Amino acid sequence: MEPVSGMHLVGWREYAALPELGVQRLPAKIDTGARTSSLHAANIELFDRDEESWVRFELEFDGRTLLCEAPKVARRSITSSNGQTQRRLIIKTVLRLGNEQFRAEFSLADRSDMTFPLLIGRTSLRHRFLVDSGRSYLVSDSPETGRMKGLFT
């Protein structure tokens, strides 16, 4: 199937990068049922830098921890897949998925019980990607290729 109007075809799972946070390769679930993208975060704390509100958090995955900092964009009510509504901090950072790189918003949440530390929702996908729900790793290497790069820079 050819992509429509220059949009890229992605599978239901891919690897993505968050270069401004120092993340080279992170497993991501592509989820058209979720409006907002979500990133795993632990030990979240707010602080001020140059009269702006920032967020510091730990991204834990695969036995490693990366300390990340980003400007806080907002705090919003997000309803999770189990129907619970939480107030979550929102950050905006660069997302690279395949050859596409753009700024995207992410809610920070404890995703330690989830298989994927990164969930990419439909707001980030809109006008850029089509999703083939029956396939995986259409714009990134699969884990089986043996070409795994480091998770963090």
Coordinates of C-alpha atoms in Angstrom, one line a residue:
M1 CA 0.0 0.0 0.0
E2 CA 1.3 3.4 -1.0
P3 CA 1.2 6.2 1.6
V4 CA -1.5 8.8 1.0
S5 CA -0.5 12.4 0.2
G6 CA 3.1 12.0 1.2
M7 CA 2.2 10.5 4.6
H8 CA 4.5 7.8 6.0
L9 CA 3.3 4.4 6.9
V10 CA 4.2 3.2 10.4
G11 CA 3.5 0.0 12.3
W12 CA 1.7 -0.4 15.6
R13 CA 5.1 -0.4 17.3
E14 CA 8.3 1.4 16.3
Y15 CA 11.4 2.8 17.8
A16 CA 11.5 6.6 18.2
A17 CA 14.1 9.2 19.4
L18 CA 13.7 12.2 21.6
P19 CA 17.0 14.0 20.8
E20 CA 16.5 17.0 23.0
L21 CA 16.2 14.6 26.0
G22 CA 19.2 12.6 24.9
V23 CA 17.1 9.5 23.9
Q24 CA 18.4 7.8 20.8
R25 CA 16.1 4.8 20.6
L26 CA 13.0 4.0 22.7
P27 CA 10.3 1.4 22.0
A28 CA 7.1 3.2 21.2
K29 CA 3.5 2.0 20.8
I30 CA 1.6 3.8 18.1
D31 CA -1.9 4.4 19.5
T32 CA -4.6 6.1 17.5
G33 CA -7.0 5.6 20.4
A34 CA -4.9 8.0 22.5
R35 CA -5.1 11.7 21.8
T36 CA -2.0 12.8 23.7
S37 CA 1.4 11.1 23.5
S38 CA 2.8 9.9 26.8
L39 CA 6.3 9.4 28.1
H40 CA 7.4 7.3 31.1
A41 CA 8.6 9.5 33.9
A42 CA 9.6 8.8 37.5
N43 CA 10.6 11.2 40.3
I44 CA 9.0 14.2 38.6
E45 CA 9.8 17.6 40.1
L46 CA 9.1 21.2 39.0
F47 CA 11.7 23.9 39.2
D48 CA 12.3 27.4 37.9
R49 CA 15.0 28.3 35.3
D50 CA 15.3 31.8 33.9
E51 CA 11.8 32.7 35.2
E52 CA 10.2 29.7 33.4
S53 CA 8.7 26.6 34.9
W54 CA 10.7 23.5 34.0
V55 CA 10.3 19.8 34.8
R56 CA 13.0 17.3 35.8
F57 CA 12.3 13.6 35.7
E58 CA 13.9 10.2 35.3
L59 CA 13.3 8.1 32.3
E60 CA 13.9 4.5 33.3
F61 CA 14.1 1.7 30.7
D62 CA 15.9 -1.5 30.2
G63 CA 17.7 -1.2 33.5
R64 CA 19.1 2.3 32.8
T65 CA 18.0 5.7 34.1
L66 CA 18.4 9.0 32.3
L67 CA 17.8 12.3 34.0
C68 CA 15.8 14.6 31.7
E69 CA 14.8 18.3 31.9
A70 CA 12.3 20.1 29.7
P71 CA 10.2 23.3 29.9
K72 CA 6.8 22.7 31.3
V73 CA 4.1 23.5 28.8
A74 CA 0.9 22.8 30.8
R75 CA -0.9 20.6 33.3
R76 CA -3.9 18.8 31.9
S77 CA -6.4 16.2 32.8
I78 CA -5.7 13.0 30.9
T79 CA -8.0 10.0 30.8
S80 CA -6.0 6.8 30.7
S81 CA -7.1 3.6 28.9
N82 CA -8.5 2.2 32.2
G83 CA -10.9 5.2 32.4
Q84 CA -9.1 7.0 35.3
T85 CA -8.5 10.8 34.9
Q86 CA -5.2 12.2 36.1
R87 CA -3.7 15.7 36.2
R88 CA -0.4 15.3 34.3
L89 CA 2.4 17.6 33.4
I90 CA 2.9 18.3 29.7
I91 CA 6.2 18.9 28.0
K92 CA 7.0 19.7 24.3
T93 CA 10.1 18.2 22.7
V94 CA 11.4 17.0 19.4
L95 CA 10.2 13.5 18.3
R96 CA 11.9 11.6 15.6
L97 CA 10.0 8.8 14.0
G98 CA 11.6 7.3 10.9
N99 CA 12.8 10.2 8.8
E100 CA 10.3 12.6 10.3
Q101 CA 11.4 15.0 13.0
F102 CA 9.0 17.5 14.7
R103 CA 8.0 19.0 18.0
A104 CA 5.4 17.0 19.9
E105 CA 3.6 17.2 23.3
F106 CA 3.9 14.4 25.8
S107 CA 2.2 13.9 29.1
L108 CA 4.5 12.6 31.8
A109 CA 3.2 9.5 33.5
D110 CA 4.4 6.4 35.4
R111 CA 4.4 3.8 32.6
S112 CA 6.4 1.3 34.5
D113 CA 3.6 -1.3 34.3
M114 CA 3.4 -0.8 30.5
T115 CA 5.4 -2.7 27.8
F116 CA 6.3 0.6 26.0
P117 CA 7.8 3.6 27.8
L118 CA 6.6 5.8 25.0
L119 CA 3.1 6.0 23.5
I120 CA 2.6 8.1 20.4
G121 CA -1.0 9.4 20.2
R122 CA -3.0 10.7 17.3
T123 CA -2.2 14.4 17.7
S124 CA 1.4 13.6 16.9
L125 CA 0.5 11.3 14.1
R126 CA -2.0 13.6 12.4
H127 CA -1.2 14.7 8.9
R128 CA 2.2 12.9 9.0
F129 CA 1.6 9.1 9.4
L130 CA -0.8 6.3 8.5
V131 CA -0.8 3.3 10.8
D132 CA -0.8 -0.3 9.7
S133 CA -2.1 -2.0 12.8
G134 CA -1.1 -5.4 11.6
R135 CA 2.6 -4.6 11.1
S136 CA 5.6 -3.5 13.1
Y137 CA 8.8 -1.6 12.6
L138 CA 8.0 -0.1 9.2
V139 CA 10.2 3.0 9.8
S140 CA 12.7 1.6 12.3
D141 CA 14.8 -1.5 12.7
S142 CA 13.2 -4.4 14.5
P143 CA 14.9 -5.8 17.6
E144 CA 15.7 -9.0 15.7
T145 CA 17.9 -7.2 13.2
G146 CA 20.7 -7.0 15.7
R147 CA 21.4 -3.4 14.8
M148 CA 20.3 -2.0 18.2
K149 CA 21.8 1.4 18.9
G150 CA 22.2 2.7 22.4
L151 CA 19.1 3.9 24.1
F152 CA 20.6 7.1 25.4
T153 CA 23.2 9.4 24.0

